[in-house]
């Protein structure tokens, strides 16, 4: 069993989308039983809220359903409970590294490190236009495929 936590700032745009994309890829490959997947935000301002409408709409157009997700903040226990803690951008990464025990640092990395040819970070789409949400999904799909390719080869 591999436990994967996707992390962004608010847990209403990027990391819920990453969770849904990754879960869809797991289902396509028949691997759901081998993974536990969740998402969280380094900030708690949107705790308990459903994902952003724009993120939900962009995801729905590609067949991903975010409707059952609710935002939560990262908890200290996450660093024990997950095998991989995947940050969307460098700010999320630095926040996680600053609060995690040093023994957990090797499980914390940028999600785009699996698809470095595309981007280094998944940029925050919150204050931008609709095309930002499409770009986010393009990046998440590439990184999800690359992560699964790597996991399956191990
Ligand atoms: P996320 O996007 O980190 O991808 O969920 C954001 C959501 C909310 C805010 C910033 C980014 N905010 O400032 O409220």
Short mmCIF file of C-alpha atoms and ligand atoms in Angstrom, two decimals:
data_model
loop_
_atom_site.label_atom_id
_atom_site.label_comp_id
_atom_site.label_asym_id
_atom_site.label_seq_id
_atom_site.Cartn_x
_atom_site.Cartn_y
_atom_site.Cartn_z
CA UNK A 1 0.00 0.00 0.00
CA UNK A 2 1.32 3.43 -0.96
CA UNK A 3 -0.20 6.49 0.72
CA UNK A 4 -0.04 9.73 -1.27
CA UNK A 5 -0.98 13.20 0.02
CA UNK A 6 -1.27 16.11 -2.42
CA UNK A 7 -0.68 19.54 -0.87
CA UNK A 8 -1.32 23.10 -2.06
CA UNK A 9 -2.14 26.32 -0.19
CA UNK A 10 -5.95 26.37 0.11
CA UNK A 11 -6.86 22.75 -0.75
CA UNK A 12 -9.63 24.06 -2.98
CA UNK A 13 -7.96 24.27 -6.43
CA UNK A 14 -4.75 22.38 -7.19
CA UNK A 15 -4.49 19.57 -4.65
CA UNK A 16 -8.15 18.42 -4.89
CA UNK A 17 -7.68 18.39 -8.67
CA UNK A 18 -4.46 16.39 -8.27
CA UNK A 19 -6.26 13.92 -6.02
CA UNK A 20 -9.09 13.45 -8.55
CA UNK A 21 -6.72 13.08 -11.52
CA UNK A 22 -4.55 10.58 -9.64
CA UNK A 23 -7.59 8.58 -8.47
CA UNK A 24 -8.90 8.45 -12.05
CA UNK A 25 -5.55 7.16 -13.30
CA UNK A 26 -5.48 4.54 -10.54
CA UNK A 27 -8.94 3.38 -11.56
CA UNK A 28 -7.94 3.17 -15.23
CA UNK A 29 -4.97 1.01 -14.28
CA UNK A 30 -6.90 -1.10 -11.76
CA UNK A 31 -4.61 0.03 -8.94
CA UNK A 32 -7.09 1.60 -6.47
CA UNK A 33 -6.53 -1.14 -3.90
CA UNK A 34 -2.82 -0.39 -3.77
CA UNK A 35 -3.04 3.32 -2.94
CA UNK A 36 -4.55 5.63 -0.34
CA UNK A 37 -4.95 9.17 -1.71
CA UNK A 38 -5.84 12.43 0.03
CA UNK A 39 -5.18 16.16 -0.26
CA UNK A 40 -4.67 19.04 2.16
CA UNK A 41 -3.68 22.70 2.31
CA UNK A 42 -0.81 24.36 4.14
CA UNK A 43 -3.35 27.08 5.04
CA UNK A 44 -6.64 26.36 6.81
CA UNK A 45 -8.68 29.32 5.53
CA UNK A 46 -10.99 27.14 3.43
CA UNK A 47 -11.32 24.25 5.89
CA UNK A 48 -14.56 22.30 5.30
CA UNK A 49 -15.33 24.02 1.99
CA UNK A 50 -15.93 22.19 -1.29
CA UNK A 51 -13.43 22.80 -4.11
CA UNK A 52 -13.42 26.09 -6.05
CA UNK A 53 -16.20 26.23 -8.69
CA UNK A 54 -13.75 27.00 -11.48
CA UNK A 55 -11.53 24.07 -10.54
CA UNK A 56 -14.57 21.79 -10.32
CA UNK A 57 -15.91 22.93 -13.71
CA UNK A 58 -12.57 22.53 -15.50
CA UNK A 59 -12.11 19.08 -13.96
CA UNK A 60 -15.65 17.99 -14.81
CA UNK A 61 -15.07 18.79 -18.49
CA UNK A 62 -12.28 16.21 -18.44
CA UNK A 63 -14.31 13.64 -16.52
CA UNK A 64 -12.94 14.23 -13.01
CA UNK A 65 -15.39 14.61 -10.12
CA UNK A 66 -14.33 16.84 -7.20
CA UNK A 67 -17.78 17.02 -5.57
CA UNK A 68 -17.11 14.71 -2.61
CA UNK A 69 -13.96 16.55 -1.50
CA UNK A 70 -13.79 19.05 1.39
CA UNK A 71 -10.80 21.20 2.25
CA UNK A 72 -8.64 20.43 5.25
CA UNK A 73 -5.34 21.71 6.57
CA UNK A 74 -2.16 19.64 6.74
CA UNK A 75 -1.82 17.89 10.14
CA UNK A 76 1.40 16.87 11.84
CA UNK A 77 0.21 13.24 11.73
CA UNK A 78 0.21 13.41 7.91
CA UNK A 79 4.00 13.15 7.98
CA UNK A 80 3.66 9.72 9.61
CA UNK A 81 0.60 8.50 7.77
CA UNK A 82 1.69 9.18 4.18
CA UNK A 83 4.56 7.74 2.17
CA UNK A 84 4.64 10.61 -0.32
CA UNK A 85 3.70 14.23 0.43
CA UNK A 86 3.60 16.04 -2.91
CA UNK A 87 3.70 19.84 -2.93
CA UNK A 88 2.29 21.88 -5.79
CA UNK A 89 4.75 24.78 -5.58
CA UNK A 90 7.95 25.82 -3.87
CA UNK A 91 6.11 27.80 -1.22
CA UNK A 92 4.09 24.71 -0.22
CA UNK A 93 7.30 22.66 -0.27
CA UNK A 94 9.18 25.05 2.03
CA UNK A 95 6.20 25.24 4.39
CA UNK A 96 6.03 21.44 4.64
CA UNK A 97 9.77 21.02 5.13
CA UNK A 98 9.76 23.65 7.87
CA UNK A 99 7.14 21.85 9.94
CA UNK A 100 7.90 18.19 9.22
CA UNK A 101 10.38 16.18 11.28
CA UNK A 102 13.69 15.83 9.45
CA UNK A 103 13.09 12.08 9.27
CA UNK A 104 10.10 12.77 6.99
CA UNK A 105 11.89 15.14 4.61
CA UNK A 106 12.66 12.47 2.03
CA UNK A 107 8.94 11.81 1.46
CA UNK A 108 8.20 15.49 0.76
CA UNK A 109 8.79 16.69 -2.79
CA UNK A 110 7.39 18.77 -5.62
CA UNK A 111 4.73 16.90 -7.59
CA UNK A 112 6.15 18.28 -10.84
CA UNK A 113 9.50 16.64 -10.05
CA UNK A 114 7.94 13.60 -11.78
CA UNK A 115 7.42 15.56 -15.01
CA UNK A 116 10.21 18.15 -14.91
CA UNK A 117 10.15 18.64 -18.70
CA UNK A 118 6.74 20.32 -18.32
CA UNK A 119 7.18 22.61 -15.31
CA UNK A 120 8.84 22.86 -11.93
CA UNK A 121 5.72 24.02 -10.06
CA UNK A 122 1.94 23.89 -10.48
CA UNK A 123 1.14 27.63 -10.40
CA UNK A 124 -1.62 28.96 -8.16
CA UNK A 125 -4.67 29.51 -10.45
CA UNK A 126 -6.82 31.18 -7.78
CA UNK A 127 -6.36 34.81 -8.82
CA UNK A 128 -6.08 34.16 -12.56
CA UNK A 129 -8.39 33.31 -15.47
CA UNK A 130 -9.98 30.07 -16.61
CA UNK A 131 -7.02 29.07 -18.77
CA UNK A 132 -4.97 28.77 -15.57
CA UNK A 133 -7.18 25.90 -14.47
CA UNK A 134 -6.68 24.14 -17.82
CA UNK A 135 -2.91 24.50 -17.52
CA UNK A 136 -3.05 23.12 -13.99
CA UNK A 137 -4.93 20.04 -15.22
CA UNK A 138 -2.45 19.51 -18.08
CA UNK A 139 0.40 19.52 -15.55
CA UNK A 140 -1.39 17.30 -13.04
CA UNK A 141 -2.23 14.70 -15.70
CA UNK A 142 1.40 14.50 -16.85
CA UNK A 143 2.80 14.26 -13.33
CA UNK A 144 0.18 11.67 -12.26
CA UNK A 145 1.07 9.44 -15.22
CA UNK A 146 4.79 9.82 -14.56
CA UNK A 147 4.41 9.10 -10.85
CA UNK A 148 2.39 5.95 -11.57
CA UNK A 149 4.83 4.80 -14.25
CA UNK A 150 7.59 5.10 -11.67
CA UNK A 151 5.63 3.38 -8.89
CA UNK A 152 4.67 0.45 -11.11
CA UNK A 153 8.29 -0.08 -12.20
CA UNK A 154 9.55 -0.24 -8.60
P1 LIG B 1 -5.01 26.27 -4.06
O1 LIG B 1 -5.45 27.74 -4.52
O2 LIG B 1 -3.82 26.44 -3.15
O3 LIG B 1 -4.63 25.61 -5.35
O4 LIG B 1 -6.20 25.64 -3.40
C1 LIG B 1 -5.73 28.77 -3.63
C2 LIG B 1 -6.94 28.82 -2.99
C3 LIG B 1 -7.23 29.87 -2.14
C4 LIG B 1 -6.30 30.86 -1.94
C5 LIG B 1 -5.07 30.80 -2.56
C6 LIG B 1 -4.79 29.74 -3.41
N1 LIG B 1 -6.60 31.94 -1.07
O5 LIG B 1 -5.78 32.87 -0.98
O6 LIG B 1 -7.68 31.97 -0.45
#
